[in-house]
Short mmCIF file of C-alpha atoms and ligand atoms in Angstrom, two decimals:
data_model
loop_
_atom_site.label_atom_id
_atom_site.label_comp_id
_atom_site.label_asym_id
_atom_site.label_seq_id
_atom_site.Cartn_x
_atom_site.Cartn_y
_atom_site.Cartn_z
CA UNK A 1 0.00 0.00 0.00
CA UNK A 2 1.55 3.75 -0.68
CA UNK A 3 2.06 6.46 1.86
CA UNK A 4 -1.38 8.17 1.75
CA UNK A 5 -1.02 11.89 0.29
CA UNK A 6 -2.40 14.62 3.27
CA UNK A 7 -4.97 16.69 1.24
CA UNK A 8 -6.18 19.85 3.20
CA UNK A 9 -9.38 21.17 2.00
CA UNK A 10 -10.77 24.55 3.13
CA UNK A 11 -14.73 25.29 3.11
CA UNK A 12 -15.85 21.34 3.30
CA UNK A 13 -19.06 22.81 4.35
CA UNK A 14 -20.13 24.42 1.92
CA UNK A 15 -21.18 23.55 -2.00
CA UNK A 16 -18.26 22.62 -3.67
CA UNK A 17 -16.53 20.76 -0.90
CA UNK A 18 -19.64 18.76 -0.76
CA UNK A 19 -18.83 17.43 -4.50
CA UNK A 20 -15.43 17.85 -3.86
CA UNK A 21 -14.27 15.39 -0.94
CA UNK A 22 -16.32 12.40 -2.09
CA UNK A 23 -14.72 12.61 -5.09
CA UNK A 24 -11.67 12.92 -3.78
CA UNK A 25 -11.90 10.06 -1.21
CA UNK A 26 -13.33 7.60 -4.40
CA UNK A 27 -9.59 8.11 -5.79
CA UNK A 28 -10.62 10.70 -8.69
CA UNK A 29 -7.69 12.59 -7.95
CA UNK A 30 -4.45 10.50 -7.13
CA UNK A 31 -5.33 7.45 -8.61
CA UNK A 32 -7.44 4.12 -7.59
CA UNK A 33 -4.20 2.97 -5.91
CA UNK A 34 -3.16 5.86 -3.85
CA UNK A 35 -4.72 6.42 0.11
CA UNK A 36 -5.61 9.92 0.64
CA UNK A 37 -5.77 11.64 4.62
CA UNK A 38 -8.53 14.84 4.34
CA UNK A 39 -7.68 17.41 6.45
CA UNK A 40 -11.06 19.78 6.69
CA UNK A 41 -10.89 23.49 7.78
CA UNK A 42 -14.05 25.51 7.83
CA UNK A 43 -15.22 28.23 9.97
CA UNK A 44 -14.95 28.09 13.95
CA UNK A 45 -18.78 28.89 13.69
CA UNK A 46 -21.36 26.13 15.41
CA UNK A 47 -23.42 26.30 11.96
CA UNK A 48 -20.41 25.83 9.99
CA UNK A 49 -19.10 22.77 11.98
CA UNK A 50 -22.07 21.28 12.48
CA UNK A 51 -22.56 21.26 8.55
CA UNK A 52 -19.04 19.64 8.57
CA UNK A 53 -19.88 16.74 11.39
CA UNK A 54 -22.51 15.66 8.79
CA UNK A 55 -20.32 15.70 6.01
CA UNK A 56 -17.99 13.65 7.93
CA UNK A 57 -20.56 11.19 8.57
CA UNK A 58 -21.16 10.80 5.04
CA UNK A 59 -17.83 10.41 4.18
CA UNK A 60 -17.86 7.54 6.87
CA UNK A 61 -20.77 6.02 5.53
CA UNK A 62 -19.57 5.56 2.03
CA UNK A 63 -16.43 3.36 3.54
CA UNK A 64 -14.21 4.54 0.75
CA UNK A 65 -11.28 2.15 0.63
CA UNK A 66 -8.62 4.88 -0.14
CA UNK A 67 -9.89 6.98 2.52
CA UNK A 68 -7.38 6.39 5.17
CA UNK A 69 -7.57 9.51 7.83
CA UNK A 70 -10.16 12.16 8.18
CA UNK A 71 -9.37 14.84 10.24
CA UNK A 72 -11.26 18.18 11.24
CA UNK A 73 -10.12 21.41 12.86
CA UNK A 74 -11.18 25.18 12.90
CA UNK A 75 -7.90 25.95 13.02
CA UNK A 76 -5.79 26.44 9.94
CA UNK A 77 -2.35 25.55 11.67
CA UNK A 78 -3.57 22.18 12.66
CA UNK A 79 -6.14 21.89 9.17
CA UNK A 80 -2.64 22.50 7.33
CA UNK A 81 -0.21 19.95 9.25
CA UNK A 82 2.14 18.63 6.72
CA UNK A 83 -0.66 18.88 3.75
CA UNK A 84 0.81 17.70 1.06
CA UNK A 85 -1.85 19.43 -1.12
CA UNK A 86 -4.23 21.75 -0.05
CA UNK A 87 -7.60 23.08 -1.75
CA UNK A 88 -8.30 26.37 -0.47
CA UNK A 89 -11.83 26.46 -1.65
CA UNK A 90 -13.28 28.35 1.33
CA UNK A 91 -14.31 32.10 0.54
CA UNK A 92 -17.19 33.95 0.07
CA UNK A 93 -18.71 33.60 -2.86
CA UNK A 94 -20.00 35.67 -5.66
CA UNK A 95 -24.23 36.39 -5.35
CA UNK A 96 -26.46 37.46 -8.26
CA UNK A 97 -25.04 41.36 -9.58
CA UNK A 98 -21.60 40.95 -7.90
CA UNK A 99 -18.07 41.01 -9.92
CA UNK A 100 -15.58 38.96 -8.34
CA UNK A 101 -13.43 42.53 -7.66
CA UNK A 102 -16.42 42.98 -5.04
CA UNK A 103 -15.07 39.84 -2.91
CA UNK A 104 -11.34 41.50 -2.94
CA UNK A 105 -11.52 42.84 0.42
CA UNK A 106 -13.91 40.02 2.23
CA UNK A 107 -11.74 37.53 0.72
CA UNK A 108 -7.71 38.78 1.38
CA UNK A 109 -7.91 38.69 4.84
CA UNK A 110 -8.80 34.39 4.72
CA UNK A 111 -5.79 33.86 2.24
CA UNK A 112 -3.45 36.44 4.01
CA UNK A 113 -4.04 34.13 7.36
CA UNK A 114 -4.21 30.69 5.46
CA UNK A 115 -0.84 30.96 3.79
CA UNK A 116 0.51 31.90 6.74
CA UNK A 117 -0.74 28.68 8.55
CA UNK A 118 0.60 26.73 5.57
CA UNK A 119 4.13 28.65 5.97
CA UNK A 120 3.93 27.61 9.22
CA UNK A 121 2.48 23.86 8.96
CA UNK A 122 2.15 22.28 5.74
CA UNK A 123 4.77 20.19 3.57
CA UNK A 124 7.65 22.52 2.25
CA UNK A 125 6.72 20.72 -0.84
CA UNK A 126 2.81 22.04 -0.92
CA UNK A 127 1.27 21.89 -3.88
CA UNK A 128 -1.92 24.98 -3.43
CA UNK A 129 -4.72 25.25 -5.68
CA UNK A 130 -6.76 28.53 -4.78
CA UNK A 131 -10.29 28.18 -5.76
CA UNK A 132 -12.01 30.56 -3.85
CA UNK A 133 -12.70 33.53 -5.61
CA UNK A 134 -10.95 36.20 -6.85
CA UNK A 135 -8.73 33.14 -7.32
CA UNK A 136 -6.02 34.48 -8.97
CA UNK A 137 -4.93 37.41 -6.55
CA UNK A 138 -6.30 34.55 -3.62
CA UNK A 139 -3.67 32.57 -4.86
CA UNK A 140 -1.01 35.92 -5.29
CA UNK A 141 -1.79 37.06 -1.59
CA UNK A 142 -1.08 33.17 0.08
CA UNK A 143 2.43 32.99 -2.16
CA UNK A 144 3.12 36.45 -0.42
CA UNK A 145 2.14 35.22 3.04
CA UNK A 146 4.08 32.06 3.12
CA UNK A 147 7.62 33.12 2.13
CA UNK A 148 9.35 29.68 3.04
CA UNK A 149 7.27 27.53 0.81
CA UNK A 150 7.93 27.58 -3.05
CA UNK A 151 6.26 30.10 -4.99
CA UNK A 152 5.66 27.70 -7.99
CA UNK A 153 3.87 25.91 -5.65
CA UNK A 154 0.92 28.41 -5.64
CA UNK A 155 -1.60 27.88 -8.20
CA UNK A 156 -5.01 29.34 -9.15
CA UNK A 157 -7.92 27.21 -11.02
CA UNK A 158 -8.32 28.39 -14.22
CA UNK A 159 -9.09 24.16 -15.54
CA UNK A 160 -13.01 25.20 -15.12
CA UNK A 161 -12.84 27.68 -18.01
CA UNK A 162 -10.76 25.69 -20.49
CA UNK A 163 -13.15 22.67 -19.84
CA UNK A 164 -15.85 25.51 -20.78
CA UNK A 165 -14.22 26.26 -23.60
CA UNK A 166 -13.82 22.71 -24.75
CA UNK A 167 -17.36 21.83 -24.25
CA UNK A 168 -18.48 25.05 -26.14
CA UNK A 169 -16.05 24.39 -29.22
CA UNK A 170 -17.10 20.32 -29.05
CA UNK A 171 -21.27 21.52 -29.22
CA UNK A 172 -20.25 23.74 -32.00
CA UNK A 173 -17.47 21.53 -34.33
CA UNK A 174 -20.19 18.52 -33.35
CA UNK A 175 -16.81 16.83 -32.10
CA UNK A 176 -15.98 14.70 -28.91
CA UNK A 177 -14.19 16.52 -26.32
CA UNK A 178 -11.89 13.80 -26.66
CA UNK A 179 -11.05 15.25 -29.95
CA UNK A 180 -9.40 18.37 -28.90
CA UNK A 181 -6.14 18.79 -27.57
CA UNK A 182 -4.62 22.58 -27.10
CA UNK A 183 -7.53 24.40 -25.85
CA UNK A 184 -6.25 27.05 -23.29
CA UNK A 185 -7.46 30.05 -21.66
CA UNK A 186 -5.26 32.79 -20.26
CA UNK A 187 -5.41 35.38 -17.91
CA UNK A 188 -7.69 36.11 -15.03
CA UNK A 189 -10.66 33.92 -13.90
CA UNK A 190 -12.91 36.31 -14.85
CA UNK A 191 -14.55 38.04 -17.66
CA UNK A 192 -11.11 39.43 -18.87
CA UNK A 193 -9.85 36.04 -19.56
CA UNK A 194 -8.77 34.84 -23.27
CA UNK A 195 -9.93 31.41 -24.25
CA UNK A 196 -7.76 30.38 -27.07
CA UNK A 197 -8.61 28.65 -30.11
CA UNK A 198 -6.12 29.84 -32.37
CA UNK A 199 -3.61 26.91 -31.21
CA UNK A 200 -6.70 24.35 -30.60
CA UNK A 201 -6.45 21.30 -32.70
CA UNK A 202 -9.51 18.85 -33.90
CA UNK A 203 -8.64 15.91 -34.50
CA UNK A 204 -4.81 17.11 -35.91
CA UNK A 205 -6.62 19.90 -37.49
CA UNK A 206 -6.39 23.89 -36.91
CA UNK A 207 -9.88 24.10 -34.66
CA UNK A 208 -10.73 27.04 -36.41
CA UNK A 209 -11.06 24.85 -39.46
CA UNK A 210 -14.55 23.71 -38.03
CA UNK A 211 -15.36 26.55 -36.07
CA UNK A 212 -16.07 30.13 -37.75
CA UNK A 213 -13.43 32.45 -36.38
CA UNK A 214 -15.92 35.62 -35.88
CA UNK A 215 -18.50 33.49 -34.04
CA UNK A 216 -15.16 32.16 -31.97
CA UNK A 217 -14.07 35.57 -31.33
CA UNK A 218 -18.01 37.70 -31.00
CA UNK A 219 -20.03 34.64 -29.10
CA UNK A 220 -18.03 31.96 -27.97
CA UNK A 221 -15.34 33.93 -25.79
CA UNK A 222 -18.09 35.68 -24.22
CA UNK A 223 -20.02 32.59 -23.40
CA UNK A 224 -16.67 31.41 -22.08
CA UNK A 225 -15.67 34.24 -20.35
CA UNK A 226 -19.14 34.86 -18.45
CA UNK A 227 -19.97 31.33 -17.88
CA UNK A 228 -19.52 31.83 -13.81
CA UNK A 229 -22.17 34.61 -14.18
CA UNK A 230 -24.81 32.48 -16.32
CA UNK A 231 -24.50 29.82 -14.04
CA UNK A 232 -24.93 31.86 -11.03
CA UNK A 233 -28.15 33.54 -13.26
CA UNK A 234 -29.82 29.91 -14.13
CA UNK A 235 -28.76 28.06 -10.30
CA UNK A 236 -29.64 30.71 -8.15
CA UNK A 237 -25.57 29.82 -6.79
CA UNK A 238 -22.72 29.47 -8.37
CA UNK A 239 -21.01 26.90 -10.01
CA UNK A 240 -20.35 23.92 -7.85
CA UNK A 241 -19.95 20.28 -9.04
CA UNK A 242 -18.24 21.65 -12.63
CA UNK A 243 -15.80 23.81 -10.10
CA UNK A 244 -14.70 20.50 -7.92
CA UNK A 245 -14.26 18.22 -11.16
CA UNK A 246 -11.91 21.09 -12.48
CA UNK A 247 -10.34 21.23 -9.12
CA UNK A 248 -9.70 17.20 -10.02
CA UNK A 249 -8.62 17.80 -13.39
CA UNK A 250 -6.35 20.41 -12.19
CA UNK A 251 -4.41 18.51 -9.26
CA UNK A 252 -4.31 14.64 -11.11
CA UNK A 253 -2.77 16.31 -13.78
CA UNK A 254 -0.20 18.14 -12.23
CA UNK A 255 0.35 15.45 -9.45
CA UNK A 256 0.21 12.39 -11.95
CA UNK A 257 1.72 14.45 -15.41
CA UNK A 258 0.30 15.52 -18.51
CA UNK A 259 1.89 13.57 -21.25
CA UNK A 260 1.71 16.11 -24.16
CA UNK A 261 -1.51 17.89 -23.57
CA UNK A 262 -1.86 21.24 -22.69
CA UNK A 263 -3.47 22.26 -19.11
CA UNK A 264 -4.74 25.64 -18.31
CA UNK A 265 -2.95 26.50 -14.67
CA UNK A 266 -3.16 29.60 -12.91
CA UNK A 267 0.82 29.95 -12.29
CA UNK A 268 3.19 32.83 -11.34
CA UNK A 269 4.39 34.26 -14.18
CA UNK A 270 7.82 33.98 -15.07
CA UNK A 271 7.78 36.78 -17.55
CA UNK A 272 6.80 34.57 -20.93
CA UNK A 273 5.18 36.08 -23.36
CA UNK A 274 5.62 39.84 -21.48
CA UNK A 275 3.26 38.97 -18.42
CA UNK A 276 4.77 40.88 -15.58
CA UNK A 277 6.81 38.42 -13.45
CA UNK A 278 4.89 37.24 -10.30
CA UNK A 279 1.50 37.74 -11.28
CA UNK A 280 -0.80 34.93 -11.09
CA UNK A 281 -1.54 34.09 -14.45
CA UNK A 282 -3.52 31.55 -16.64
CA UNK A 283 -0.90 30.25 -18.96
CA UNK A 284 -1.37 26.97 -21.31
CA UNK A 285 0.93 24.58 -19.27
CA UNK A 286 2.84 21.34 -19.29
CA UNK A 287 2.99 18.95 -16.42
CA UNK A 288 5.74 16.29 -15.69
CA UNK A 289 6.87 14.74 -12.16
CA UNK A 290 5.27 17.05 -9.99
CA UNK A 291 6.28 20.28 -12.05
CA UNK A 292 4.70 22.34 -14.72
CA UNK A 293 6.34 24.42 -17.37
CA UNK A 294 4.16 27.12 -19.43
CA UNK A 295 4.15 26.13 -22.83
CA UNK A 296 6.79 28.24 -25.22
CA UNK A 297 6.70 29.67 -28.39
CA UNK A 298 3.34 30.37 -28.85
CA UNK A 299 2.60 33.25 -31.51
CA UNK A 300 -0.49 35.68 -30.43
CA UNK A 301 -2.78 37.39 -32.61
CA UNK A 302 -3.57 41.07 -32.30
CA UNK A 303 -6.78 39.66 -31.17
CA UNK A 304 -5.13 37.43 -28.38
CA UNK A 305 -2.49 40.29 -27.45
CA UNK A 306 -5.39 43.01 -26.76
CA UNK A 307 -7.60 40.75 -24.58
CA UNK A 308 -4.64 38.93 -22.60
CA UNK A 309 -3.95 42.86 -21.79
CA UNK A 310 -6.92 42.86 -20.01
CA UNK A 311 -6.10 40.20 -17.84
CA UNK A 312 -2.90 42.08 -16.75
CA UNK A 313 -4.67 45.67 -16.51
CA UNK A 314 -7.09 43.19 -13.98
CA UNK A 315 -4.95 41.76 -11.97
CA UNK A 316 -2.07 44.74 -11.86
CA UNK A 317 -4.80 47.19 -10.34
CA UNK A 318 -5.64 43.84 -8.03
CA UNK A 319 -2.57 43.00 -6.41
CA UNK A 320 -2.27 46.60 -6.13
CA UNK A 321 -4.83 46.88 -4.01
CA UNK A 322 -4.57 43.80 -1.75
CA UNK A 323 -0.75 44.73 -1.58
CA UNK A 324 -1.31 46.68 1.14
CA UNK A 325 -3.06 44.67 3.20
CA UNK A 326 0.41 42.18 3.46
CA UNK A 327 1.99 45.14 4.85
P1 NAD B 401 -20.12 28.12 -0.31
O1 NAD B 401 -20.56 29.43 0.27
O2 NAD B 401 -21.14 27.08 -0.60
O3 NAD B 401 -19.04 27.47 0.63
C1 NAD B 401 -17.96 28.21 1.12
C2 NAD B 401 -17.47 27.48 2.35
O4 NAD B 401 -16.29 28.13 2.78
C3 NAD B 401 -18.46 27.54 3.52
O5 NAD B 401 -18.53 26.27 4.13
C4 NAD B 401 -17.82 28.55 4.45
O6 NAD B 401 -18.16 28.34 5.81
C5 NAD B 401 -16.36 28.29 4.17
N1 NAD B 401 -15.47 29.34 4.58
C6 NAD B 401 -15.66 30.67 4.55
N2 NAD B 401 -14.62 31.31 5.09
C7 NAD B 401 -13.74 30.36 5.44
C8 NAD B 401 -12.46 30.38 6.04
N3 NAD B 401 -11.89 31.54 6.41
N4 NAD B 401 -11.83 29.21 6.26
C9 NAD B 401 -12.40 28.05 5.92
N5 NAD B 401 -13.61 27.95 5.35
C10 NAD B 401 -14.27 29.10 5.11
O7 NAD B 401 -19.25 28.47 -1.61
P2 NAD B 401 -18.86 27.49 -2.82
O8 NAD B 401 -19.96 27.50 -3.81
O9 NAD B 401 -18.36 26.21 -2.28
O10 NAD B 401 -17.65 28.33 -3.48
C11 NAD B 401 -16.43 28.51 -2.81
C12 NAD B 401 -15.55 29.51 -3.55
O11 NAD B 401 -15.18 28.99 -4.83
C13 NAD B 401 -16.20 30.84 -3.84
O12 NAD B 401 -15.24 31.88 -3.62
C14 NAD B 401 -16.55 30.77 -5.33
O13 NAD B 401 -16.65 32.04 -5.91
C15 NAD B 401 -15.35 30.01 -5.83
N6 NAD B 401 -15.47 29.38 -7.14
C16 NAD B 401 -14.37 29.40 -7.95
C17 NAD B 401 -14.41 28.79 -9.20
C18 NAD B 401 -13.19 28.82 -10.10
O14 NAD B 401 -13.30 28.36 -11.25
N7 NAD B 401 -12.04 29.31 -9.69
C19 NAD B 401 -15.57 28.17 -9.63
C20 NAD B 401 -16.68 28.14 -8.78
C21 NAD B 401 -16.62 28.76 -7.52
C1 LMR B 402 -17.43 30.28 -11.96
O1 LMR B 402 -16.68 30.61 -12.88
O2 LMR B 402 -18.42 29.54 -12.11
C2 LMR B 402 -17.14 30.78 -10.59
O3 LMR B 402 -15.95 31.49 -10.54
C3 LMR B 402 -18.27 31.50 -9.98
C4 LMR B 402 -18.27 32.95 -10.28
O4 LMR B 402 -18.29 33.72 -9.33
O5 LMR B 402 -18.24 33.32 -11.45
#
């Protein structure tokens, strides 16, 4: 049997984690041969833990063979004890008429705290994946707070939108999913984000082959791009099981490798293609042994170039004003 992996997951009370953890604990993530320990952190509130007791019941109840610990504490120090992965899913989330720059300031203060708990507790080897929203300057403010861990280490989920944009282009080519390889989205998760199908490839073939470049560029980037905010519109909440399978997508493949295909990974930039160096970024990405490596070499239209600069505008004036709540 292998050394179970210590996943922390933030907010197991509330929608996601309820998809989330089951998942999880049924070996969607690491593999059917790999234990997994879940380390819960939610609020210190009665409500909240109560909520959490009865998830923990339920995760009992199912008797998952892989599920070898489950462990529950209020306090993110403990929550975070040698994690070797941790899901910060726990934030407030978006309602009906909100953008996700409303949930800056209610949200900085949970990830400013949180990545000093994992500075202080988790595996110097961490891997993060920031969920809760704004996730990309979530994921920017924890990297800032936890100075001993490594920064490459900090990721933000941006797997939900290229899945999006997959399932859009595979309705509209009248392809399988499984057809497409090189889908990507850049950016921010938010409307400012580029969903690329100028390097997307059907079956071999240049994607806009099969898919009419001005509908690509005038409907299906904003369907893409607003997708949180249609769900939100048509559930009355927002997005919940979609957002935990991403979060699966995103971890097995970084954990486990992506052979040759492209994954969309909210990353720190390392100043490709002129994004400013540290900003959280959605880059097209490459996974191997634990590691991932933004994909190189990639021309970008005019089309590409002007929207990706919307992303940085977004998530400059962002960090700018979280920065000074790190002091
Ligand atoms: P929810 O309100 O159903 O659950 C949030 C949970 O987090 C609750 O249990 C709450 O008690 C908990 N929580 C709040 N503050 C906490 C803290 N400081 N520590 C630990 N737990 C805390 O929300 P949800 O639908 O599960 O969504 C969670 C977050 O994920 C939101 O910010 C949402 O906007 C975001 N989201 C991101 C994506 C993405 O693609 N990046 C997609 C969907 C949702
Ligand atoms: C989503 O993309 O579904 C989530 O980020 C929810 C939101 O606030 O848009």
């Amino acid at each position: 049997m292998k050394k179970p992996i210590r996943v922390a997951v933030t907010g197991p009370a509330g929608n996601i984690g309820y998809s989330l953890l089951f998942r999880i604990a049924a070996g969607d993530m690491f593999g059917p041969d790999q234990p997994v320990i879940l380390q819960l952190l939610d609020r210190a509130s009665p409500e909240s833990q109560q909520k959490v007791t009865g998830v923990m019941m339920e995760l009992d109840d199912c008797a998952f063979p892989l599920l070898a610990g489950l462990e529950n504490s209020p306090e993110a120090t403990t929550a975070f004890r040698d994690a070797d992965v941790a899901l910060l899913v726990g934030a407030r989330p978006r309602s009906k008429g909100m953008e996700r720059a409303d949930l800056l300031n209610a949200n900085a203060e949970i990830f400013v705290a949180q990545g000093r708990a994992l500075n202080e507790a988790a595996s110097r080897d961490c891997k993060v994946l920031v969920v809760g929203n704004p996730c990309n300057t979530n994921a920017w403010i924890a990297m800032k707070s936890a100075p001993d861990l490594k920064p490459e280490n900090f990721t933000s989920m941006l797997r939900l939108d290229q899945n999006r944009l997959m399932a859009q282009t595979a309705t509209q080519a009248k392809v399988s999913v499984n057809d497409i390889t090189h889908a990507a989205v850049w950016g921010n998760h938010s409307p400012a984000m580029f969903p690329d199908l100028d390097h997307a490839l059907i079956k071999g073939r240049p994607a806009l082959e099969l898919v009419d470049r001005s509908y690509y560029q005038e409907t299906m980037t904003p369907i893409v791009a607003k997708r949180g905010s249609a769900i939100i519109e048509a559930r009355g909440a927002s997005s919940a099981a979609s957002a935990a399978s991403a979060a699966i997508d995103h971890i097995r493949d970084w954990v486990l490798g992506s052979g040759d295909r492209w994954v969309t990974m909210g990353v720190p930039s390392d100043g490709s293609y002129g994004i400013p160096e540290g900003l959280l970024f959605g880059f097209p990405c490459t996974t191997k042994d634990g590691r991932w490596e933004i994909v190189q070499g990639l021309e970008l239209s005019d089309f590409a170039r002007a929207t990706i600069a919307k992303s940085v505008a977004e998530l400059e004036s962002e960090r700018a004003h979280v920065a000074a709540l790190l002091g």
